Amino acid sequence: MVRARRPTIVDIAKAAGVSTGAVSYALNGRPGVSAPTRARILAIAAEMGWAPSTAARALSEGRVGAIGLIVDRPAQVLGVEPFFMQLISGVQSELALSGTALLFQVCEDIETEIATYRRWSAERRVDGVLLLDLRVDDVRVSAVTELGLPAIVVGGPEGAGGLACLYSDDGAAMREVVQYLRALGHRRIVRVAGPAEFAHTASRSAAFVAAAEEFGVETAEIVHTDYTGEGGTTATRRLLAARERPTALVYDNDLMAVAGLGVAQEMGVAVPADLSVVAWDDSVLCRLVRPALTAVGRDVAEHGRRAARMIIEAVAGRRVADQATPAAEFVPRGSTGPLARTRGVTEG
Amino acid sequence: MVRARRPTIVDIAKAAGVSTGAVSYALNGRPGVSAPTRARILAIAAEMGWAPSTAARALSEGRVGAIGLIVDRPAQVLGVEPFFMQLISGVQSELALSGTALLFQVCEDIETEIATYRRWSAERRVDGVLLLDLRVDDVRVSAVTELGLPAIVVGGPEGAGGLACLYSDDGAAMREVVQYLRALGHRRIVRVAGPAEFAHTASRSAAFVAAAEEFGVETAEIVHTDYTGEGGTTATRRLLAARERPTALVYDNDLMAVAGLGVAQEMGVAVPADLSVVAWDDSVLCRLVRPALTAVGRDVAEHGRRAARMIIEAVAGRRVADQATPAAEFVPRGSTGPLARTRGVTEG
DNA sequence: GACGTGTACTTAATCGCTTAACTGAGCGGA
DNA sequence: TCCGCTCAGTTAAGCGATTAAGTACACGTC
């Protein structure tokens, strides 16, 4: 299979009887060629099926028209957690509008991630990157800053150490969830959170604690897991086996919530009669299980599109301000309900 | 944020007091420089943190070191179906070994997909592509062949119209599933398949029909859906509402199986007492719901890694033979069991 | 001492495109 | 008639690599 020789501006120039410079001006909509000549060149280019060579353009313009996205979660989780794919879809769809490519990489740890940024920067593979899952004092921020690699923090809380940030205001939604659960009679609520080192985990936790205080929730505990189904299973089993078990669980992602639901079923804890379950990211998954999961949903794809727009701006050298994604929406479904009866310590 | 000027071979040449040609020979391990000079050049390059500019290399070598992957399923499905992310993780991890980048794109339809291949080819963005979800008489095959774009068909059945193909032999697993269900006493089995136009759907369906005949399954029906949760829900609802409802359902992906499980629960059909459920792709999801889903699992990430190796070979210009992925493994869990009692037409 | 043969380089063309600088024609005004 | 200006191009350098072809020197050989 011999790869066909694709037309270059030289071919167009020859066909049009002008210089390559003129062709370049015409194709890029710059002044310097007359209207008829421009039209002729454009027609020839279209007919030949010409498209600019990214390599050549990258070399002379210094920009490659690609941005990078690295996810570092185990493949297991990645596959099953809707959030990432939806985010990527969103990012990708927006990038496609400007012909920007998306380089995607899965890493195992943050060191490899940083090494990849270095390599990408050194090889000039990408014009900028999107950082996910910002950690408290995240080393990646200084790494990309040092490299001079334009970057946007996606989903972190505000003020990402000098980098522009797309944050989602989870505070209001968290407040709504806690208020709702409290109104249903719940007094022992546990938040099954993601890893403590993630900045957005911390910010949601803070909102949770504040809301619990505001609405007079007696016990408002937080346990940390790793976002995996197993993590959710283990945590839930432990929580439900406790003497004073919680009556409501607020999970940090849909996957863990589904896992929790399974554990409750397995332990004979009725949902929602004995236990209310709330999932943070809403997704098809939440609607498929029974009872359907009450969830806090946000438009993840839109989140991704915004992030894409921000990084495009940043790459273009324009200042980008922090931006908030539309507030998350609380969607009550069958997994939450009024507490059936007041329960004492343990029942037989 | 001024992007740091990254070192080029000119910088290295100056520092080493040699020409850029010598530097190039040294860095690429070619003869033409003495051992001491080579060592000196390598040391300087390492110290400067030099990495070859992909753009420059692409321009002079004609290869960009990137391969493309397009998925055309709605974002909704993508997010929630573990298969894709796991596949991509696998592909990506293998590509990373050779420093090859992965361009990832989500499309809405096959026309856009083909247009993207054209653009990628014209812009020389990728050296090759992986084709997913081969259709019967797939137009993409001729499209990439015409473009002279190296491509590998992932997961199609053998003989993908001239393109090398990585196929998974689903026949044996399907036979095992049907035999197992038949042994449990099931006589009315329905396969809830993906879209009929996918080649792998057709091949699995053929295996299903053959196995049903071999083991004397009375009713072996096939219904087609779109792989979405909603598709699974609707199909299942219709099937379970029928006068002679099936006693076992074999779903083409985990998502639909979970959806089916939900519908059964909602309609008061006990799983596995009244209905056995089998999912095709095994994933965390299958283990999280209750009862856990009996599933046919394969190592999707390994599938991806193989695909990556194949496309790298193809890009290098070597002939690539069709290859089979290790056979799928059948994992019985709680969602399948012996038929509780022989049921007549409809019961109250 | 002339000649061939390696070795260790250098030189310069090349990939495809952008763009600053230059050229030459046409035109208006003094 | 000459000057300056604008327009519509052309020319050529540059982006950062690779690589064929050339060069200079050392060495061995007859």
PDB file of N, CA and C in Angstrom, chain A residues 1 3 6 51-55 58-59 64-65 76 78-80 82 85 88-89 92 99 101-106 121-126 148-150 255 259 262 265-266 284-285 288 290, chain B residues 1 3 6-7 51-55 58-59 64-65 76 78-80 82 85 88 92 99 101-106 121-126 148-150 255 259 262 265-266 284-285 288 290:
ATOM      1  N   MET A   1       0.842  -1.199   0.000  1.00  0.00           N
ATOM      2  CA  MET A   1       0.000   0.000   0.000  1.00  0.00           C
ATOM      3  C   MET A   1       0.878   1.251   0.000  1.00  0.00           C
ATOM      4  N   ARG A   3       1.454   5.005   0.024  1.00  0.00           N
ATOM      5  CA  ARG A   3       0.665   6.147   0.437  1.00  0.00           C
ATOM      6  C   ARG A   3       0.683   7.205  -0.660  1.00  0.00           C
ATOM      7  N   ARG A   6       0.310  13.526  -1.487  1.00  0.00           N
ATOM      8  CA  ARG A   6      -0.730  14.531  -1.339  1.00  0.00           C
ATOM      9  C   ARG A   6      -0.257  15.863  -1.872  1.00  0.00           C
ATOM     10  N   ALA A  51      -4.881  20.067   1.884  1.00  0.00           N
ATOM     11  CA  ALA A  51      -5.021  20.487   3.279  1.00  0.00           C
ATOM     12  C   ALA A  51      -3.609  20.762   3.757  1.00  0.00           C
ATOM     13  N   PRO A  52      -3.453  21.755   4.609  1.00  0.00           N
ATOM     14  CA  PRO A  52      -2.105  22.101   5.051  1.00  0.00           C
ATOM     15  C   PRO A  52      -1.471  20.965   5.831  1.00  0.00           C
ATOM     16  N   SER A  53      -0.206  20.733   5.602  1.00  0.00           N
ATOM     17  CA  SER A  53       0.525  19.731   6.372  1.00  0.00           C
ATOM     18  C   SER A  53       0.728  20.276   7.773  1.00  0.00           C
ATOM     19  N   THR A  54       0.238  19.538   8.745  1.00  0.00           N
ATOM     20  CA  THR A  54       0.398  20.012  10.118  1.00  0.00           C
ATOM     21  C   THR A  54       1.857  20.152  10.486  1.00  0.00           C
ATOM     22  N   ALA A  55       2.661  19.205  10.006  1.00  0.00           N
ATOM     23  CA  ALA A  55       4.077  19.249  10.358  1.00  0.00           C
ATOM     24  C   ALA A  55       4.706  20.545   9.851  1.00  0.00           C
ATOM     25  N   ALA A  58       3.353  23.493  11.698  1.00  0.00           N
ATOM     26  CA  ALA A  58       3.866  23.518  13.066  1.00  0.00           C
ATOM     27  C   ALA A  58       5.291  24.059  13.057  1.00  0.00           C
ATOM     28  N   LEU A  59       6.050  23.615  12.088  1.00  0.00           N
ATOM     29  CA  LEU A  59       7.443  24.015  12.026  1.00  0.00           C
ATOM     30  C   LEU A  59       7.583  25.513  11.784  1.00  0.00           C
ATOM     31  N   VAL A  64       1.293  23.463  16.879  1.00  0.00           N
ATOM     32  CA  VAL A  64       0.988  22.184  16.250  1.00  0.00           C
ATOM     33  C   VAL A  64      -0.502  21.916  16.095  1.00  0.00           C
ATOM     34  N   GLY A  65      -1.326  22.712  16.750  1.00  0.00           N
ATOM     35  CA  GLY A  65      -2.764  22.475  16.625  1.00  0.00           C
ATOM     36  C   GLY A  65      -3.211  21.215  17.330  1.00  0.00           C
ATOM     37  N   GLN A  76      -9.145   0.234  34.961  1.00  0.00           N
ATOM     38  CA  GLN A  76     -10.374  -0.360  35.493  1.00  0.00           C
ATOM     39  C   GLN A  76     -11.441   0.684  35.786  1.00  0.00           C
ATOM     40  N   LEU A  78     -11.363   3.936  34.982  1.00  0.00           N
ATOM     41  CA  LEU A  78     -11.582   4.752  33.806  1.00  0.00           C
ATOM     42  C   LEU A  78     -12.689   4.206  32.944  1.00  0.00           C
ATOM     43  N   GLY A  79     -12.605   2.920  32.715  1.00  0.00           N
ATOM     44  CA  GLY A  79     -13.541   2.300  31.800  1.00  0.00           C
ATOM     45  C   GLY A  79     -14.960   2.443  32.271  1.00  0.00           C
ATOM     46  N   VAL A  80     -15.122   2.362  33.546  1.00  0.00           N
ATOM     47  CA  VAL A  80     -16.481   2.224  34.031  1.00  0.00           C
ATOM     48  C   VAL A  80     -17.064   3.516  34.564  1.00  0.00           C
ATOM     49  N   PRO A  82     -18.337   6.948  33.999  1.00  0.00           N
ATOM     50  CA  PRO A  82     -18.800   7.741  32.864  1.00  0.00           C
ATOM     51  C   PRO A  82     -18.154   9.115  32.746  1.00  0.00           C
ATOM     52  N   MET A  85     -15.135   9.769  30.015  1.00  0.00           N
ATOM     53  CA  MET A  85     -15.473   9.691  28.601  1.00  0.00           C
ATOM     54  C   MET A  85     -16.346  10.869  28.194  1.00  0.00           C
ATOM     55  N   ILE A  88     -14.161  13.902  27.967  1.00  0.00           N
ATOM     56  CA  ILE A  88     -13.331  13.835  26.778  1.00  0.00           C
ATOM     57  C   ILE A  88     -14.147  14.091  25.519  1.00  0.00           C
ATOM     58  N   SER A  89     -15.337  13.521  25.482  1.00  0.00           N
ATOM     59  CA  SER A  89     -16.209  13.769  24.337  1.00  0.00           C
ATOM     60  C   SER A  89     -16.451  15.264  24.180  1.00  0.00           C
ATOM     61  N   GLN A  92     -13.315  17.103  23.106  1.00  0.00           N
ATOM     62  CA  GLN A  92     -13.021  16.750  21.743  1.00  0.00           C
ATOM     63  C   GLN A  92     -13.950  17.448  20.754  1.00  0.00           C
ATOM     64  N   GLY A  99     -10.386  22.476  14.372  1.00  0.00           N
ATOM     65  CA  GLY A  99      -9.402  21.594  13.760  1.00  0.00           C
ATOM     66  C   GLY A  99      -8.247  21.238  14.674  1.00  0.00           C
ATOM     67  N   ALA A 101      -6.427  18.935  17.349  1.00  0.00           N
ATOM     68  CA  ALA A 101      -6.464  17.516  17.692  1.00  0.00           C
ATOM     69  C   ALA A 101      -6.323  17.331  19.190  1.00  0.00           C
ATOM     70  N   LEU A 102      -6.756  16.189  19.642  1.00  0.00           N
ATOM     71  CA  LEU A 102      -6.636  15.861  21.059  1.00  0.00           C
ATOM     72  C   LEU A 102      -5.705  14.675  21.228  1.00  0.00           C
ATOM     73  N   LEU A 103      -4.637  14.903  21.966  1.00  0.00           N
ATOM     74  CA  LEU A 103      -3.753  13.792  22.307  1.00  0.00           C
ATOM     75  C   LEU A 103      -4.179  13.284  23.660  1.00  0.00           C
ATOM     76  N   PHE A 104      -4.387  11.983  23.721  1.00  0.00           N
ATOM     77  CA  PHE A 104      -4.925  11.432  24.937  1.00  0.00           C
ATOM     78  C   PHE A 104      -3.966  10.409  25.508  1.00  0.00           C
ATOM     79  N   GLN A 105      -3.761  10.493  26.792  1.00  0.00           N
ATOM     80  CA  GLN A 105      -2.864   9.539  27.411  1.00  0.00           C
ATOM     81  C   GLN A 105      -3.377   9.105  28.774  1.00  0.00           C
ATOM     82  N   VAL A 106      -3.162   7.833  29.072  1.00  0.00           N
ATOM     83  CA  VAL A 106      -3.536   7.303  30.375  1.00  0.00           C
ATOM     84  C   VAL A 106      -2.253   7.017  31.128  1.00  0.00           C
ATOM     85  N   SER A 121       6.262  18.705  25.695  1.00  0.00           N
ATOM     86  CA  SER A 121       6.752  20.067  25.521  1.00  0.00           C
ATOM     87  C   SER A 121       8.041  20.057  24.704  1.00  0.00           C
ATOM     88  N   ALA A 122       8.946  19.170  25.040  1.00  0.00           N
ATOM     89  CA  ALA A 122      10.223  19.105  24.344  1.00  0.00           C
ATOM     90  C   ALA A 122      10.044  18.703  22.887  1.00  0.00           C
ATOM     91  N   GLU A 123       9.147  17.803  22.638  1.00  0.00           N
ATOM     92  CA  GLU A 123       8.910  17.335  21.270  1.00  0.00           C
ATOM     93  C   GLU A 123       7.959  18.263  20.515  1.00  0.00           C
ATOM     94  N   ARG A 124       7.453  19.251  21.215  1.00  0.00           N
ATOM     95  CA  ARG A 124       6.457  20.174  20.638  1.00  0.00           C
ATOM     96  C   ARG A 124       5.277  19.408  20.056  1.00  0.00           C
ATOM     97  N   ARG A 125       4.778  18.511  20.856  1.00  0.00           N
ATOM     98  CA  ARG A 125       3.663  17.677  20.399  1.00  0.00           C
ATOM     99  C   ARG A 125       2.339  18.369  20.598  1.00  0.00           C
ATOM    100  N   VAL A 126       2.259  19.162  21.633  1.00  0.00           N
ATOM    101  CA  VAL A 126       1.005  19.830  21.951  1.00  0.00           C
ATOM    102  C   VAL A 126       1.251  21.318  22.203  1.00  0.00           C
ATOM    103  N   GLY A 148       6.554  26.380  30.629  1.00  0.00           N
ATOM    104  CA  GLY A 148       5.927  27.404  29.807  1.00  0.00           C
ATOM    105  C   GLY A 148       4.844  26.809  28.931  1.00  0.00           C
ATOM    106  N   LEU A 149       4.310  25.709  29.379  1.00  0.00           N
ATOM    107  CA  LEU A 149       3.275  25.022  28.614  1.00  0.00           C
ATOM    108  C   LEU A 149       1.906  25.544  29.058  1.00  0.00           C
ATOM    109  N   PRO A 150       1.177  26.156  28.127  1.00  0.00           N
ATOM    110  CA  PRO A 150      -0.143  26.668  28.497  1.00  0.00           C
ATOM    111  C   PRO A 150      -1.006  25.545  29.066  1.00  0.00           C
ATOM    112  N   LEU A 255     -20.289   5.409  40.320  1.00  0.00           N
ATOM    113  CA  LEU A 255     -19.828   4.034  40.405  1.00  0.00           C
ATOM    114  C   LEU A 255     -19.887   3.516  41.850  1.00  0.00           C
ATOM    115  N   ALA A 259     -22.189   0.616  43.639  1.00  0.00           N
ATOM    116  CA  ALA A 259     -21.572  -0.409  44.483  1.00  0.00           C
ATOM    117  C   ALA A 259     -22.247  -0.423  45.849  1.00  0.00           C
ATOM    118  N   GLY A 262     -25.554  -2.065  45.861  1.00  0.00           N
ATOM    119  CA  GLY A 262     -25.396  -3.518  45.834  1.00  0.00           C
ATOM    120  C   GLY A 262     -25.132  -4.070  47.224  1.00  0.00           C
ATOM    121  N   GLN A 265     -28.237  -4.019  49.381  1.00  0.00           N
ATOM    122  CA  GLN A 265     -29.132  -5.105  48.997  1.00  0.00           C
ATOM    123  C   GLN A 265     -28.654  -6.413  49.610  1.00  0.00           C
ATOM    124  N   GLU A 266     -27.377  -6.631  49.467  1.00  0.00           N
ATOM    125  CA  GLU A 266     -26.743  -7.849  49.949  1.00  0.00           C
ATOM    126  C   GLU A 266     -26.863  -7.975  51.463  1.00  0.00           C
ATOM    127  N   VAL A 284     -26.206   7.672  32.984  1.00  0.00           N
ATOM    128  CA  VAL A 284     -27.139   6.625  32.597  1.00  0.00           C
ATOM    129  C   VAL A 284     -27.211   5.556  33.677  1.00  0.00           C
ATOM    130  N   LEU A 285     -26.049   5.248  34.215  1.00  0.00           N
ATOM    131  CA  LEU A 285     -25.933   4.225  35.240  1.00  0.00           C
ATOM    132  C   LEU A 285     -26.931   4.436  36.375  1.00  0.00           C
ATOM    133  N   LEU A 288     -30.333   3.317  35.482  1.00  0.00           N
ATOM    134  CA  LEU A 288     -30.540   1.915  35.113  1.00  0.00           C
ATOM    135  C   LEU A 288     -30.746   0.996  36.305  1.00  0.00           C
ATOM    136  N   ARG A 290     -31.959  -0.289  40.135  1.00  0.00           N
ATOM    137  CA  ARG A 290     -33.200  -0.153  40.898  1.00  0.00           C
ATOM    138  C   ARG A 290     -32.878  -0.220  42.362  1.00  0.00           C
TER     139      ARG A 290
ATOM    140  N   MET B   1       2.965  34.303  30.060  1.00  0.00           N
ATOM    141  CA  MET B   1       3.706  33.061  30.093  1.00  0.00           C
ATOM    142  C   MET B   1       4.414  32.843  28.762  1.00  0.00           C
ATOM    143  N   ARG B   3       6.670  30.912  26.406  1.00  0.00           N
ATOM    144  CA  ARG B   3       7.088  29.524  26.304  1.00  0.00           C
ATOM    145  C   ARG B   3       8.594  29.470  26.136  1.00  0.00           C
ATOM    146  N   ARG B   6      13.081  25.841  23.416  1.00  0.00           N
ATOM    147  CA  ARG B   6      13.648  24.533  23.658  1.00  0.00           C
ATOM    148  C   ARG B   6      14.855  24.310  22.774  1.00  0.00           C
ATOM    149  N   PRO B   7      15.805  23.567  23.271  1.00  0.00           N
ATOM    150  CA  PRO B   7      17.052  23.371  22.528  1.00  0.00           C
ATOM    151  C   PRO B   7      16.812  22.611  21.221  1.00  0.00           C
ATOM    152  N   ALA B  51      14.794  17.028  22.964  1.00  0.00           N
ATOM    153  CA  ALA B  51      13.967  15.961  22.391  1.00  0.00           C
ATOM    154  C   ALA B  51      13.668  16.409  20.972  1.00  0.00           C
ATOM    155  N   PRO B  52      13.608  15.469  20.057  1.00  0.00           N
ATOM    156  CA  PRO B  52      13.405  15.867  18.657  1.00  0.00           C
ATOM    157  C   PRO B  52      12.039  16.524  18.472  1.00  0.00           C
ATOM    158  N   SER B  53      12.016  17.551  17.683  1.00  0.00           N
ATOM    159  CA  SER B  53      10.746  18.204  17.374  1.00  0.00           C
ATOM    160  C   SER B  53       9.959  17.277  16.449  1.00  0.00           C
ATOM    161  N   THR B  54       8.774  16.926  16.898  1.00  0.00           N
ATOM    162  CA  THR B  54       7.970  16.027  16.065  1.00  0.00           C
ATOM    163  C   THR B  54       7.676  16.638  14.709  1.00  0.00           C
ATOM    164  N   ALA B  55       7.447  17.931  14.715  1.00  0.00           N
ATOM    165  CA  ALA B  55       7.100  18.587  13.460  1.00  0.00           C
ATOM    166  C   ALA B  55       8.242  18.460  12.461  1.00  0.00           C
ATOM    167  N   ALA B  58       8.688  14.913  11.389  1.00  0.00           N
ATOM    168  CA  ALA B  58       7.589  14.512  10.509  1.00  0.00           C
ATOM    169  C   ALA B  58       7.841  15.043   9.103  1.00  0.00           C
ATOM    170  N   LEU B  59       8.300  16.270   9.044  1.00  0.00           N
ATOM    171  CA  LEU B  59       8.502  16.908   7.755  1.00  0.00           C
ATOM    172  C   LEU B  59       9.602  16.215   6.966  1.00  0.00           C
ATOM    173  N   VAL B  64       4.689  11.008  11.367  1.00  0.00           N
ATOM    174  CA  VAL B  64       4.427  11.912  12.478  1.00  0.00           C
ATOM    175  C   VAL B  64       4.473  11.249  13.840  1.00  0.00           C
ATOM    176  N   GLY B  65       4.476   9.925  13.863  1.00  0.00           N
ATOM    177  CA  GLY B  65       4.516   9.256  15.165  1.00  0.00           C
ATOM    178  C   GLY B  65       3.217   9.393  15.917  1.00  0.00           C
ATOM    179  N   GLN B  76     -23.171   9.706  25.309  1.00  0.00           N
ATOM    180  CA  GLN B  76     -23.910   9.063  26.393  1.00  0.00           C
ATOM    181  C   GLN B  76     -23.463   7.619  26.607  1.00  0.00           C
ATOM    182  N   LEU B  78     -20.844   6.064  25.220  1.00  0.00           N
ATOM    183  CA  LEU B  78     -19.411   6.030  25.389  1.00  0.00           C
ATOM    184  C   LEU B  78     -19.016   6.136  26.830  1.00  0.00           C
ATOM    185  N   GLY B  79     -19.629   7.103  27.485  1.00  0.00           N
ATOM    186  CA  GLY B  79     -19.231   7.369  28.849  1.00  0.00           C
ATOM    187  C   GLY B  79     -19.457   6.184  29.733  1.00  0.00           C
ATOM    188  N   VAL B  80     -20.509   5.482  29.460  1.00  0.00           N
ATOM    189  CA  VAL B  80     -20.934   4.513  30.442  1.00  0.00           C
ATOM    190  C   VAL B  80     -20.545   3.093  30.067  1.00  0.00           C
ATOM    191  N   PRO B  82     -17.916   0.506  29.555  1.00  0.00           N
ATOM    192  CA  PRO B  82     -16.512   0.308  29.905  1.00  0.00           C
ATOM    193  C   PRO B  82     -15.633  -0.098  28.740  1.00  0.00           C
ATOM    194  N   MET B  85     -13.191   2.714  26.928  1.00  0.00           N
ATOM    195  CA  MET B  85     -12.103   3.275  27.717  1.00  0.00           C
ATOM    196  C   MET B  85     -11.028   2.234  27.947  1.00  0.00           C
ATOM    197  N   ILE B  88      -9.111   1.807  24.752  1.00  0.00           N
ATOM    198  CA  ILE B  88      -8.245   2.954  24.529  1.00  0.00           C
ATOM    199  C   ILE B  88      -7.053   2.936  25.472  1.00  0.00           C
ATOM    200  N   GLN B  92      -3.350   2.814  24.098  1.00  0.00           N
ATOM    201  CA  GLN B  92      -2.494   3.904  24.498  1.00  0.00           C
ATOM    202  C   GLN B  92      -1.233   3.416  25.210  1.00  0.00           C
ATOM    203  N   GLY B  99       6.705   5.734  21.963  1.00  0.00           N
ATOM    204  CA  GLY B  99       6.592   7.184  21.846  1.00  0.00           C
ATOM    205  C   GLY B  99       5.598   7.648  20.798  1.00  0.00           C
ATOM    206  N   ALA B 101       1.978   8.810  19.630  1.00  0.00           N
ATOM    207  CA  ALA B 101       0.856   9.486  20.264  1.00  0.00           C
ATOM    208  C   ALA B 101      -0.461   8.930  19.744  1.00  0.00           C
ATOM    209  N   LEU B 102      -1.491   9.125  20.519  1.00  0.00           N
ATOM    210  CA  LEU B 102      -2.815   8.674  20.111  1.00  0.00           C
ATOM    211  C   LEU B 102      -3.724   9.880  19.910  1.00  0.00           C
ATOM    212  N   LEU B 103      -4.232  10.012  18.702  1.00  0.00           N
ATOM    213  CA  LEU B 103      -5.222  11.063  18.460  1.00  0.00           C
ATOM    214  C   LEU B 103      -6.583  10.428  18.606  1.00  0.00           C
ATOM    215  N   PHE B 104      -7.400  11.060  19.408  1.00  0.00           N
ATOM    216  CA  PHE B 104      -8.672  10.449  19.711  1.00  0.00           C
ATOM    217  C   PHE B 104      -9.806  11.366  19.281  1.00  0.00           C
ATOM    218  N   GLN B 105     -10.780  10.779  18.643  1.00  0.00           N
ATOM    219  CA  GLN B 105     -11.893  11.612  18.193  1.00  0.00           C
ATOM    220  C   GLN B 105     -13.218  10.879  18.366  1.00  0.00           C
ATOM    221  N   VAL B 106     -14.228  11.626  18.730  1.00  0.00           N
ATOM    222  CA  VAL B 106     -15.561  11.067  18.857  1.00  0.00           C
ATOM    223  C   VAL B 106     -16.401  11.638  17.730  1.00  0.00           C
ATOM    224  N   SER B 121      -5.443  12.415   6.868  1.00  0.00           N
ATOM    225  CA  SER B 121      -4.508  11.978   5.846  1.00  0.00           C
ATOM    226  C   SER B 121      -3.937  13.182   5.108  1.00  0.00           C
ATOM    227  N   ALA B 122      -4.809  14.098   4.733  1.00  0.00           N
ATOM    228  CA  ALA B 122      -4.368  15.277   3.985  1.00  0.00           C
ATOM    229  C   ALA B 122      -3.451  16.162   4.825  1.00  0.00           C
ATOM    230  N   GLU B 123      -3.749  16.266   6.074  1.00  0.00           N
ATOM    231  CA  GLU B 123      -2.925  17.102   6.964  1.00  0.00           C
ATOM    232  C   GLU B 123      -1.719  16.353   7.500  1.00  0.00           C
ATOM    233  N   ARG B 124      -1.638  15.078   7.157  1.00  0.00           N
ATOM    234  CA  ARG B 124      -0.564  14.201   7.666  1.00  0.00           C
ATOM    235  C   ARG B 124      -0.508  14.258   9.176  1.00  0.00           C
ATOM    236  N   ARG B 125      -1.656  14.098   9.766  1.00  0.00           N
ATOM    237  CA  ARG B 125      -1.723  14.156  11.226  1.00  0.00           C
ATOM    238  C   ARG B 125      -1.399  12.830  11.864  1.00  0.00           C
ATOM    239  N   VAL B 126      -1.750  11.777  11.183  1.00  0.00           N
ATOM    240  CA  VAL B 126      -1.525  10.440  11.731  1.00  0.00           C
ATOM    241  C   VAL B 126      -0.826   9.561  10.698  1.00  0.00           C
ATOM    242  N   GLY B 148      -4.687   5.413   1.096  1.00  0.00           N
ATOM    243  CA  GLY B 148      -3.381   4.832   1.348  1.00  0.00           C
ATOM    244  C   GLY B 148      -2.994   4.989   2.804  1.00  0.00           C
ATOM    245  N   LEU B 149      -3.988   5.090   3.640  1.00  0.00           N
ATOM    246  CA  LEU B 149      -3.751   5.273   5.068  1.00  0.00           C
ATOM    247  C   LEU B 149      -3.704   3.896   5.736  1.00  0.00           C
ATOM    248  N   PRO B 150      -2.572   3.545   6.318  1.00  0.00           N
ATOM    249  CA  PRO B 150      -2.487   2.239   6.983  1.00  0.00           C
ATOM    250  C   PRO B 150      -3.577   2.122   8.045  1.00  0.00           C
ATOM    251  N   LEU B 255     -23.790  -2.861  29.730  1.00  0.00           N
ATOM    252  CA  LEU B 255     -24.722  -1.778  30.013  1.00  0.00           C
ATOM    253  C   LEU B 255     -26.169  -2.226  29.815  1.00  0.00           C
ATOM    254  N   ALA B 259     -29.276  -2.728  32.485  1.00  0.00           N
ATOM    255  CA  ALA B 259     -30.590  -2.139  32.223  1.00  0.00           C
ATOM    256  C   ALA B 259     -31.666  -3.228  32.287  1.00  0.00           C
ATOM    257  N   GLY B 262     -32.533  -4.210  35.738  1.00  0.00           N
ATOM    258  CA  GLY B 262     -33.407  -3.210  36.350  1.00  0.00           C
ATOM    259  C   GLY B 262     -34.853  -3.404  35.933  1.00  0.00           C
ATOM    260  N   GLN B 265     -36.397  -6.398  37.640  1.00  0.00           N
ATOM    261  CA  GLN B 265     -36.723  -6.075  39.023  1.00  0.00           C
ATOM    262  C   GLN B 265     -38.013  -5.281  39.096  1.00  0.00           C
ATOM    263  N   GLU B 266     -38.091  -4.305  38.235  1.00  0.00           N
ATOM    264  CA  GLU B 266     -39.232  -3.394  38.172  1.00  0.00           C
ATOM    265  C   GLU B 266     -40.514  -4.157  37.810  1.00  0.00           C
ATOM    266  N   VAL B 284     -16.379  -4.169  35.811  1.00  0.00           N
ATOM    267  CA  VAL B 284     -16.676  -3.900  37.211  1.00  0.00           C
ATOM    268  C   VAL B 284     -18.186  -3.821  37.416  1.00  0.00           C
ATOM    269  N   LEU B 285     -18.829  -3.196  36.468  1.00  0.00           N
ATOM    270  CA  LEU B 285     -20.266  -3.004  36.524  1.00  0.00           C
ATOM    271  C   LEU B 285     -20.991  -4.309  36.825  1.00  0.00           C
ATOM    272  N   LEU B 288     -20.861  -5.235  40.401  1.00  0.00           N
ATOM    273  CA  LEU B 288     -21.400  -4.310  41.393  1.00  0.00           C
ATOM    274  C   LEU B 288     -22.901  -4.464  41.604  1.00  0.00           C
ATOM    275  N   ARG B 290     -26.664  -6.309  41.902  1.00  0.00           N
ATOM    276  CA  ARG B 290     -27.134  -7.541  42.551  1.00  0.00           C
ATOM    277  C   ARG B 290     -28.347  -8.056  41.832  1.00  0.00           C
TER     278      ARG B 290
END
